[in-house]
């Protein structure tokens, strides 16, 4: 007889469980240790304080970026931070409180590439389910100069026909770049992609 694990009972919990396991060890309200359980009236595991019972809800984070274009060239940043140190990426990062998606895309471009952009339209959304993130990408026109920001080793213009495909940091950025090149300057709406690297339950 083998006892059923939570995975076998509710496979949909696998992702959220992966994400919450290694976070919020202590309650920020009272400092007591937390545990993972399904609160009464809820339907999934949460991080719950063992003393004051405060429930720490965790939800996906938004990553926003853009693809700065000038003529036949695209601006990419070589990452100076982990994960994927030394690999190329479009300017993108976690959205901050108090800003819009477009402001976030502009800010990230300025921080990573010291570059100003005119943001165009939203053209790609990627659900990165295994990381608990949603990635949103805008078209953008590059204006003026650029230089490596603190999070970049290098910033460089690549010709559309000569992108460093095998040196790209993230699947979501590769998806966005490919769709941008497919669109070829037209607005074909929002392209959607899903990334899910959750471990499947073993039987
Ligand atoms: Zn507490």
GROMACS .gro file of C-alpha atoms in nm, residues 1-198:
model
  198
    1UNK     CA    1   0.000   0.000   0.000
    2UNK     CA    2   0.135   0.336  -0.098
    3UNK     CA    3  -0.011   0.647   0.054
    4UNK     CA    4  -0.135   0.900  -0.197
    5UNK     CA    5   0.067   1.218  -0.210
    6UNK     CA    6  -0.089   1.559  -0.251
    7UNK     CA    7   0.030   1.548  -0.613
    8UNK     CA    8  -0.176   1.241  -0.687
    9UNK     CA    9  -0.485   1.382  -0.524
   10UNK     CA   10  -0.466   1.724  -0.686
   11UNK     CA   11  -0.218   1.741  -0.976
   12UNK     CA   12  -0.299   2.108  -1.025
   13UNK     CA   13  -0.123   2.184  -0.698
   14UNK     CA   14   0.220   2.072  -0.819
   15UNK     CA   15   0.322   2.411  -0.956
   16UNK     CA   16   0.209   2.624  -0.667
   17UNK     CA   17   0.364   2.383  -0.420
   18UNK     CA   18   0.699   2.402  -0.600
   19UNK     CA   19   0.688   2.780  -0.581
   20UNK     CA   20   0.592   2.815  -0.216
   21UNK     CA   21   0.815   2.543  -0.065
   22UNK     CA   22   1.130   2.749  -0.041
   23UNK     CA   23   0.988   3.085   0.057
   24UNK     CA   24   0.869   3.276   0.364
   25UNK     CA   25   1.025   3.072   0.643
   26UNK     CA   26   0.920   3.320   0.913
   27UNK     CA   27   0.601   3.518   0.955
   28UNK     CA   28   0.662   3.890   0.881
   29UNK     CA   29   0.389   3.981   1.130
   30UNK     CA   30   0.502   3.792   1.441
   31UNK     CA   31   0.831   3.623   1.350
   32UNK     CA   32   0.711   3.268   1.422
   33UNK     CA   33   0.789   2.987   1.179
   34UNK     CA   34   0.546   2.913   0.899
   35UNK     CA   35   0.411   2.587   0.770
   36UNK     CA   36   0.243   2.484   0.448
   37UNK     CA   37  -0.116   2.375   0.472
   38UNK     CA   38  -0.456   2.416   0.312
   39UNK     CA   39  -0.648   2.675   0.518
   40UNK     CA   40  -1.010   2.588   0.590
   41UNK     CA   41  -1.235   2.713   0.313
   42UNK     CA   42  -0.942   2.721   0.069
   43UNK     CA   43  -0.858   2.465  -0.199
   44UNK     CA   44  -0.479   2.480  -0.219
   45UNK     CA   45  -0.170   2.486  -0.003
   46UNK     CA   46  -0.058   2.818   0.141
   47UNK     CA   47   0.222   2.939   0.364
   48UNK     CA   48   0.053   2.985   0.702
   49UNK     CA   49   0.201   3.123   1.025
   50UNK     CA   50   0.212   2.857   1.297
   51UNK     CA   51   0.137   3.117   1.568
   52UNK     CA   52  -0.090   3.397   1.439
   53UNK     CA   53  -0.234   3.192   1.147
   54UNK     CA   54  -0.172   3.473   0.901
   55UNK     CA   55  -0.195   3.337   0.546
   56UNK     CA   56   0.078   3.455   0.308
   57UNK     CA   57  -0.080   3.448  -0.036
   58UNK     CA   58   0.162   3.422  -0.324
   59UNK     CA   59   0.072   3.512  -0.680
   60UNK     CA   60   0.251   3.536  -1.014
   61UNK     CA   61   0.484   3.829  -1.075
   62UNK     CA   62   0.484   4.040  -1.389
   63UNK     CA   63   0.799   4.077  -1.596
   64UNK     CA   64   0.781   4.350  -1.861
   65UNK     CA   65   1.017   4.432  -2.143
   66UNK     CA   66   1.050   4.560  -2.495
   67UNK     CA   67   1.242   4.495  -2.815
   68UNK     CA   68   1.418   4.821  -2.911
   69UNK     CA   69   1.454   4.849  -3.289
   70UNK     CA   70   1.640   5.097  -3.503
   71UNK     CA   71   1.642   5.036  -3.878
   72UNK     CA   72   1.732   4.673  -3.936
   73UNK     CA   73   1.891   4.635  -3.596
   74UNK     CA   74   1.776   4.523  -3.251
   75UNK     CA   75   1.927   4.624  -2.918
   76UNK     CA   76   2.016   4.337  -2.684
   77UNK     CA   77   2.178   4.330  -2.340
   78UNK     CA   78   2.439   4.081  -2.218
   79UNK     CA   79   2.347   3.989  -1.864
   80UNK     CA   80   2.587   4.077  -1.580
   81UNK     CA   81   2.371   3.897  -1.324
   82UNK     CA   82   2.240   3.550  -1.259
   83UNK     CA   83   2.043   3.370  -1.376
   84UNK     CA   84   2.193   3.328  -1.723
   85UNK     CA   85   2.501   3.545  -1.662
   86UNK     CA   86   2.674   3.629  -1.991
   87UNK     CA   87   2.376   3.547  -2.211
   88UNK     CA   88   2.185   3.797  -2.426
   89UNK     CA   89   1.838   3.924  -2.352
   90UNK     CA   90   1.592   4.189  -2.457
   91UNK     CA   91   1.558   4.460  -2.189
   92UNK     CA   92   1.307   4.328  -1.935
   93UNK     CA   93   1.255   4.293  -1.564
   94UNK     CA   94   1.012   4.282  -1.275
   95UNK     CA   95   0.745   4.548  -1.278
   96UNK     CA   96   0.758   4.791  -0.984
   97UNK     CA   97   0.464   4.906  -0.775
   98UNK     CA   98   0.323   5.238  -0.892
   99UNK     CA   99   0.410   5.206  -1.258
  100UNK     CA  100   0.229   5.099  -1.573
  101UNK     CA  101   0.347   4.821  -1.803
  102UNK     CA  102   0.478   5.078  -2.050
  103UNK     CA  103   0.661   5.270  -1.779
  104UNK     CA  104   0.812   4.944  -1.660
  105UNK     CA  105   0.933   4.852  -2.009
  106UNK     CA  106   1.090   5.199  -2.053
  107UNK     CA  107   1.251   5.194  -1.710
  108UNK     CA  108   1.403   4.849  -1.758
  109UNK     CA  109   1.547   4.958  -2.093
  110UNK     CA  110   1.701   5.264  -1.935
  111UNK     CA  111   1.841   5.067  -1.640
  112UNK     CA  112   1.988   4.783  -1.847
  113UNK     CA  113   2.091   4.968  -2.163
  114UNK     CA  114   2.098   5.339  -2.067
  115UNK     CA  115   1.870   5.378  -2.369
  116UNK     CA  116   1.559   5.580  -2.430
  117UNK     CA  117   1.277   5.419  -2.627
  118UNK     CA  118   0.939   5.507  -2.769
  119UNK     CA  119   0.722   5.218  -2.662
  120UNK     CA  120   0.485   5.088  -2.931
  121UNK     CA  121   0.226   4.813  -2.882
  122UNK     CA  122   0.200   4.504  -2.666
  123UNK     CA  123   0.276   4.210  -2.897
  124UNK     CA  124   0.373   3.909  -2.684
  125UNK     CA  125   0.256   3.751  -2.359
  126UNK     CA  126   0.429   3.447  -2.211
  127UNK     CA  127   0.294   3.253  -1.915
  128UNK     CA  128   0.600   3.112  -1.736
  129UNK     CA  129   0.400   2.885  -1.513
  130UNK     CA  130   0.692   2.701  -1.356
  131UNK     CA  131   0.847   3.031  -1.240
  132UNK     CA  132   0.518   3.189  -1.131
  133UNK     CA  133   0.564   3.476  -1.378
  134UNK     CA  134   0.385   3.645  -1.668
  135UNK     CA  135   0.614   3.810  -1.923
  136UNK     CA  136   0.482   4.098  -2.137
  137UNK     CA  137   0.672   4.242  -2.434
  138UNK     CA  138   0.626   4.568  -2.625
  139UNK     CA  139   0.759   4.687  -2.955
  140UNK     CA  140   0.985   4.990  -2.922
  141UNK     CA  141   1.182   5.239  -3.126
  142UNK     CA  142   1.532   5.305  -2.998
  143UNK     CA  143   1.615   5.674  -2.962
  144UNK     CA  144   1.973   5.789  -2.942
  145UNK     CA  145   2.264   5.638  -2.755
  146UNK     CA  146   2.301   5.332  -2.538
  147UNK     CA  147   2.557   5.187  -2.298
  148UNK     CA  148   2.576   4.897  -2.052
  149UNK     CA  149   2.376   4.960  -1.736
  150UNK     CA  150   2.465   4.804  -1.400
  151UNK     CA  151   2.298   4.474  -1.485
  152UNK     CA  152   2.464   4.442  -1.827
  153UNK     CA  153   2.815   4.337  -1.934
  154UNK     CA  154   2.753   4.475  -2.281
  155UNK     CA  155   2.477   4.625  -2.495
  156UNK     CA  156   2.487   4.585  -2.869
  157UNK     CA  157   2.286   4.626  -3.187
  158UNK     CA  158   2.233   4.303  -3.378
  159UNK     CA  159   2.117   4.287  -3.737
  160UNK     CA  160   1.778   4.117  -3.769
  161UNK     CA  161   1.942   3.849  -3.986
  162UNK     CA  162   2.225   3.786  -3.743
  163UNK     CA  163   2.072   3.741  -3.397
  164UNK     CA  164   2.269   3.543  -3.134
  165UNK     CA  165   2.000   3.274  -3.113
  166UNK     CA  166   2.221   3.017  -2.938
  167UNK     CA  167   2.338   3.274  -2.681
  168UNK     CA  168   1.997   3.394  -2.563
  169UNK     CA  169   1.920   3.392  -2.191
  170UNK     CA  170   1.549   3.312  -2.182
  171UNK     CA  171   1.293   3.121  -2.385
  172UNK     CA  172   1.037   3.400  -2.340
  173UNK     CA  173   1.272   3.657  -2.494
  174UNK     CA  174   1.348   3.425  -2.785
  175UNK     CA  175   0.974   3.383  -2.845
  176UNK     CA  176   0.923   3.760  -2.840
  177UNK     CA  177   1.213   3.822  -3.080
  178UNK     CA  178   1.094   3.558  -3.325
  179UNK     CA  179   0.740   3.697  -3.327
  180UNK     CA  180   0.865   4.052  -3.367
  181UNK     CA  181   1.069   3.945  -3.670
  182UNK     CA  182   0.770   3.751  -3.810
  183UNK     CA  183   0.548   4.059  -3.768
  184UNK     CA  184   0.802   4.263  -3.966
  185UNK     CA  185   0.678   4.599  -3.839
  186UNK     CA  186   0.306   4.517  -3.856
  187UNK     CA  187   0.071   4.498  -3.558
  188UNK     CA  188  -0.067   4.143  -3.567
  189UNK     CA  189  -0.206   4.157  -3.216
  190UNK     CA  190  -0.069   3.966  -2.920
  191UNK     CA  191   0.122   3.642  -2.966
  192UNK     CA  192   0.082   3.396  -2.681
  193UNK     CA  193   0.321   3.132  -2.550
  194UNK     CA  194   0.328   2.906  -2.243
  195UNK     CA  195   0.635   2.770  -2.063
  196UNK     CA  196   0.582   2.500  -1.804
  197UNK     CA  197   0.885   2.318  -1.663
  198UNK     CA  198   0.711   2.178  -1.357
   0.00000   0.00000   0.00000
